[in-house]
Each structure stands twice: as structure tokens, then as C-alpha cells.
mmCIF file of C-alpha atoms in Angstrom:
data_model
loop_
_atom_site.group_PDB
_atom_site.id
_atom_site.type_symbol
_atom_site.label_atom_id
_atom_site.label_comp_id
_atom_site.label_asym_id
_atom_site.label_seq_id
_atom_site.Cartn_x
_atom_site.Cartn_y
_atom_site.Cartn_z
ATOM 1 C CA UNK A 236 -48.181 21.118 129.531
ATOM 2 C CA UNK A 237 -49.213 18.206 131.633
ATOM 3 C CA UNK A 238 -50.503 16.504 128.869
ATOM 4 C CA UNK A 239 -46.875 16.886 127.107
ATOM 5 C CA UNK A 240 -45.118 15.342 130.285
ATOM 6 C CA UNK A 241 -47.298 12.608 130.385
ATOM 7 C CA UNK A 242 -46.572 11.755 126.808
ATOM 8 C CA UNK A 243 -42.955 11.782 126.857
ATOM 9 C CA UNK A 244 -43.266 9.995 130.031
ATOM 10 C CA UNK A 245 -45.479 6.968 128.374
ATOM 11 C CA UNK A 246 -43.000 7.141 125.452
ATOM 12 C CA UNK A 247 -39.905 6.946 127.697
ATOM 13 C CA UNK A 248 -41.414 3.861 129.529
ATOM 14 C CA UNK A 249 -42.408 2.187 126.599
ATOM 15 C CA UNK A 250 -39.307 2.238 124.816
ATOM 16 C CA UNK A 251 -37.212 1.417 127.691
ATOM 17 C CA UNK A 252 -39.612 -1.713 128.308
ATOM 18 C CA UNK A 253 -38.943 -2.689 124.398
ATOM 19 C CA UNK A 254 -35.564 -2.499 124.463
ATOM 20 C CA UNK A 255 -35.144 -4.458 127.933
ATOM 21 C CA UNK A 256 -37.430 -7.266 126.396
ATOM 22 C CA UNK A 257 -34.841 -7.339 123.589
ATOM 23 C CA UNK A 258 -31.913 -7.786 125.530
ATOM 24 C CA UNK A 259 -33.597 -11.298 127.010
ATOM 25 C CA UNK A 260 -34.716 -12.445 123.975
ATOM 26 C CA UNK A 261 -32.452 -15.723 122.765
ATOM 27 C CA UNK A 262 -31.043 -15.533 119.004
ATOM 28 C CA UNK A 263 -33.067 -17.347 116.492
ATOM 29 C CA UNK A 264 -36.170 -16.877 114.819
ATOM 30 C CA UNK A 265 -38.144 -16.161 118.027
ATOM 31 C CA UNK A 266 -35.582 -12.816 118.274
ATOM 32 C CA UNK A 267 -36.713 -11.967 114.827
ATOM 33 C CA UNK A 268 -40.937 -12.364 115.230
ATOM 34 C CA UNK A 269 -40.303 -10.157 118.757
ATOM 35 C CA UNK A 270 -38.067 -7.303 117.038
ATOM 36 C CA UNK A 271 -41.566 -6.472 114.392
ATOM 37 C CA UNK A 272 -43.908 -7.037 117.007
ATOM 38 C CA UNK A 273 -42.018 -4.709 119.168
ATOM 39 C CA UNK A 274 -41.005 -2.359 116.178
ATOM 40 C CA UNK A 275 -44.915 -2.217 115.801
ATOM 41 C CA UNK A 276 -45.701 -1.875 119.504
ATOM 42 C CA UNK A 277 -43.379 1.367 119.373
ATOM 43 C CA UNK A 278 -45.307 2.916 116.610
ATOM 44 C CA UNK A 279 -48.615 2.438 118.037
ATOM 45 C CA UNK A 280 -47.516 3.604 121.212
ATOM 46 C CA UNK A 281 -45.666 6.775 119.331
ATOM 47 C CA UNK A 282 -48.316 7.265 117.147
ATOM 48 C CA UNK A 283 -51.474 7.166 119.555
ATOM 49 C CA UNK A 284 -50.622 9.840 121.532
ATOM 50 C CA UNK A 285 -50.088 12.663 119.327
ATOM 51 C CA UNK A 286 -52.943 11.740 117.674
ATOM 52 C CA UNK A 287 -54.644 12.176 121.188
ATOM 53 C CA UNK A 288 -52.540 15.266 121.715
ATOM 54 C CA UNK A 289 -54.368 16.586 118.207
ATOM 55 C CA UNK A 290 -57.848 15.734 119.334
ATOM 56 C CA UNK A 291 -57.331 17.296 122.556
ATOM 57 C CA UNK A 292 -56.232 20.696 120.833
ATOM 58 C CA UNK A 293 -59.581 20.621 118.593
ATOM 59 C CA UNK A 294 -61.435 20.935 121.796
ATOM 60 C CA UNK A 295 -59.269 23.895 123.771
ATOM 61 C CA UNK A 296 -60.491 26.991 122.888
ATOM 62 C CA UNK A 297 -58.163 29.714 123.593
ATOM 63 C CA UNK A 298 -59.537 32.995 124.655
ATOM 64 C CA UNK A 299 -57.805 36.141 123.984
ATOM 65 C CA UNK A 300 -58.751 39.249 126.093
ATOM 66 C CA UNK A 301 -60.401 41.939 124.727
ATOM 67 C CA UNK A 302 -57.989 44.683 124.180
ATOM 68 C CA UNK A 303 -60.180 47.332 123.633
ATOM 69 C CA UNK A 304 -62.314 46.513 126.923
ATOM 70 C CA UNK A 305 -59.431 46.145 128.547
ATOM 71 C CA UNK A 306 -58.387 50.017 127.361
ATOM 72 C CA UNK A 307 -61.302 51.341 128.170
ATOM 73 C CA UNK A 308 -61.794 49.753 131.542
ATOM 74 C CA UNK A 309 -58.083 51.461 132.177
ATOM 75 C CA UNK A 310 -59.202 54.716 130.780
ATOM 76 C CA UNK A 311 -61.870 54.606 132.778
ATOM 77 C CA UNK A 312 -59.723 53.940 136.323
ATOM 78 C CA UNK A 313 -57.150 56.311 135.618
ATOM 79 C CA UNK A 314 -60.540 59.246 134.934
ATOM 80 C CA UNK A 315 -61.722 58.195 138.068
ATOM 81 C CA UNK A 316 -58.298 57.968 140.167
ATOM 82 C CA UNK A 317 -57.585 61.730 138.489
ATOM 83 C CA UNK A 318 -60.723 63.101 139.380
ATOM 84 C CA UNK A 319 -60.630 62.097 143.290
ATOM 85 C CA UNK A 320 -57.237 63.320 143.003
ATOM 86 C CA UNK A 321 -58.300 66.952 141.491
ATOM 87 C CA UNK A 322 -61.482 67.101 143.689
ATOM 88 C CA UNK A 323 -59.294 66.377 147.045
ATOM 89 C CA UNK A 324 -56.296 68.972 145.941
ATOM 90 C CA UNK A 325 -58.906 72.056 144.968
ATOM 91 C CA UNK A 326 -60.899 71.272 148.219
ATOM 92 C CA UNK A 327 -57.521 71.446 150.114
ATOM 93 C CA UNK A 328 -56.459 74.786 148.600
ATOM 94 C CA UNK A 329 -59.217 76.417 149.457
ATOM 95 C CA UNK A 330 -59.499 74.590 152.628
ATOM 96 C CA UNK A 331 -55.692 76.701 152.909
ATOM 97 C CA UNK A 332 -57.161 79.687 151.798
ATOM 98 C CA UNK A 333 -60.300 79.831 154.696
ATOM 99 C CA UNK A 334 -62.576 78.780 151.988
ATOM 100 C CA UNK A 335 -65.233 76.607 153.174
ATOM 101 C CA UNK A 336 -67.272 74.304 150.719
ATOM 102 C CA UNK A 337 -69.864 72.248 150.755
ATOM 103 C CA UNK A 338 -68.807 69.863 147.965
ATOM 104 C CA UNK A 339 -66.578 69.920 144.773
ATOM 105 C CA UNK A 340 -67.128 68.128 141.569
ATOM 106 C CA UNK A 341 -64.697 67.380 138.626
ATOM 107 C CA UNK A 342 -66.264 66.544 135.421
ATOM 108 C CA UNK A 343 -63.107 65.584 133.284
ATOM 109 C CA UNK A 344 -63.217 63.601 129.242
ATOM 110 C CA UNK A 345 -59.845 62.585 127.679
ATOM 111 C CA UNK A 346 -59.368 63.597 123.494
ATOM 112 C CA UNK A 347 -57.648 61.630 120.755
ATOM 113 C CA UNK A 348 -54.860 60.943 122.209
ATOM 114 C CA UNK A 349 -56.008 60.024 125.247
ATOM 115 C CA UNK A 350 -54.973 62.926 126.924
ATOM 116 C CA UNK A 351 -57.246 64.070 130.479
ATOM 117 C CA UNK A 352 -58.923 67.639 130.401
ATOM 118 C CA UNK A 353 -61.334 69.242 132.304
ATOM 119 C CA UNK A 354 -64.697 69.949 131.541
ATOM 120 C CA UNK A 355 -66.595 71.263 134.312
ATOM 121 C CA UNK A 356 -65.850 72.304 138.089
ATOM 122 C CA UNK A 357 -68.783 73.028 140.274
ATOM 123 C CA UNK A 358 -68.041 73.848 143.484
ATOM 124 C CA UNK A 359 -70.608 74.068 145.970
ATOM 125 C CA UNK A 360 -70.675 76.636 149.087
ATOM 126 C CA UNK A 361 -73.369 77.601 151.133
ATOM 127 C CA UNK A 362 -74.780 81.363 151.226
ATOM 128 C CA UNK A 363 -72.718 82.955 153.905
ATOM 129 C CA UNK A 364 -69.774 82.326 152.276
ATOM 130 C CA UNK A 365 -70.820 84.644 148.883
ATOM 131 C CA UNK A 366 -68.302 86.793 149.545
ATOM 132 C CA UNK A 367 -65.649 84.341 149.125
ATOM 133 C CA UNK A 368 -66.564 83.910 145.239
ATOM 134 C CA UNK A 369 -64.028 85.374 143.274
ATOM 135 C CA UNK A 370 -61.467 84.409 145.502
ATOM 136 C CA UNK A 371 -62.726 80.796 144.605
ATOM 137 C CA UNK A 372 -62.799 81.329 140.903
ATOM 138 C CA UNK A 373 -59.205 83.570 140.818
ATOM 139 C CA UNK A 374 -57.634 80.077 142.625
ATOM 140 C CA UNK A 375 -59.302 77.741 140.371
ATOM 141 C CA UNK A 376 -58.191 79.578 137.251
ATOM 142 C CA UNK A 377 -54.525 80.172 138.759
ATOM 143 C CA UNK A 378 -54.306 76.388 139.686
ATOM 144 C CA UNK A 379 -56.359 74.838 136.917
ATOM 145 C CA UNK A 380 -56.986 76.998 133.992
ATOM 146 C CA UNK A 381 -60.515 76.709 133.981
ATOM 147 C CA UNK A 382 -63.269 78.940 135.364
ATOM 148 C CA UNK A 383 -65.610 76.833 137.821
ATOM 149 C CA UNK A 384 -69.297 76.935 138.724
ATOM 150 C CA UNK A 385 -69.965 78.111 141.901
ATOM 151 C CA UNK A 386 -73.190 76.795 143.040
ATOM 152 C CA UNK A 387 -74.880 78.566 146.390
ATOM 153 C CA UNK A 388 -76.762 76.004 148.750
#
């Protein structure tokens, strides 16, 4: 854009400068010699830089982002925002239920249509709290339709 202003500026000048060099020229031949040579002057000067403006473009080179990095670098965010989000809720409703765990993992994949479904859910308690497991996997099922791994540590 800057090159565009600077252009129109230089064009602007130039023309204005002609035209006031005009107005003092005397009548006569003399009038007639300075009307081609400015004539001429206002070509060159109209001429040069869009031909500058041209060689400039040949040497931009316009990048376009990579849509399909960019989709998958989203895909891949929203995965890892959803599974934070699924690990903290399921280690809060058992927290509510007097279920102590050690850890939680999510293992999630999306399918065609980008859609988010889970694969896996290990949930790690340690060996006192045995006796809690099929409370753990009734809630999981109720609340996520999937049957989790319960892992003793």
C-alpha cells in the first residue's frame, strides 16, 4: 500500500509542477518546445512507476496458510481442551461420590466428520479402595457411556 501512496503522490507533484511551469511560460514558440518536453516529462514520470510497481510485484511472494495444518492444529486443541475437560468432570464426580483416585486418563479420536468420541478411560485407584469398583464403572457408564479401566496401584 505504501508503495501505491507514494506513487500517486510523485504523480500528483509532478503534474502539478507541469502545469504551474505552463502557466509562466510566454506565448510563442518557446510555449510550444516546453508543452512536448513537458507532455514527455509526464509520460516518463507516469510510465516509470508502474513499471517499478510491476517489478516490485515479481519479487513479493505471497504466502497462503496451510489450511489443512491449520485444521489439524485446531483439531488437535479442541482434543486436548475436551480431554482436560472430561478428565477434571469424571475425577469430580467421583470425588462427589467418596471415590478417591489416583489419576484419570481420557484417550479420545474424532471420526469423519470430525465428531469427538471416546476411546479409552483408565482410571487409576490404589488397593484399599477395591471395593469402590463397580461403583466407579456404574458412574462412568451412567455419565459417559463407556465402560472404563480400572487400574489398581
Amino acid at each position: 500500500m505504501n508503495i501505491v501512496s507514494n506513487t500517486s503522490l510523485i504523480l500528483c507533484t509532478c503534474t502539478i509542477a507541469c502545469v504551474v511551469i505552463k502557466m509562466l511560460l510566454p506565448e510563442g514558440s518557446t510555449r510550444k518546445t516546453m508543452n512536448i518536453i513537458i507532455t514527455a516529462f509526464l509520460i516518463i514520470a507516469m510510465v516509470v512507476p508502474i513499471k517499478n510497481l510491476f517489478a516490485v510485484a515479481d519479487e513479493l511472494s505471497v504466502s497462503t496458510p496451510d489450511e489443512a495444518k491449520i485444521t489439524r492444529d485446531y483439531n488437535n486443541k479442541v482434543l486436548s481442551v475436551t480431554k482436560e475437560n472430561l478428565e477434571k468432570s469424571l475425577i469430580s464426580i467421583l470425588n462427589q461420590n467418596n471415590i478417591p483416585v489416583t489419576d484419570v486418563d481420557v484417550y479420545l479420536r474424532t471420526d469423519r466428520e470430525n465428531g469427538i468420541l471416546i476411546d479409552y478411560i483408565y482410571i487409576y485407584i490404589i488397593e484399599d479402595n477395591k471395593s469402590h469398583i463397580s461403583k466407579i464403572i456404574s458412574l462412568v457408564e451412567e455419565n459417559y457411556n463407556i465402560t472404563p479401566e480400572i487400574i489398581l496401584s
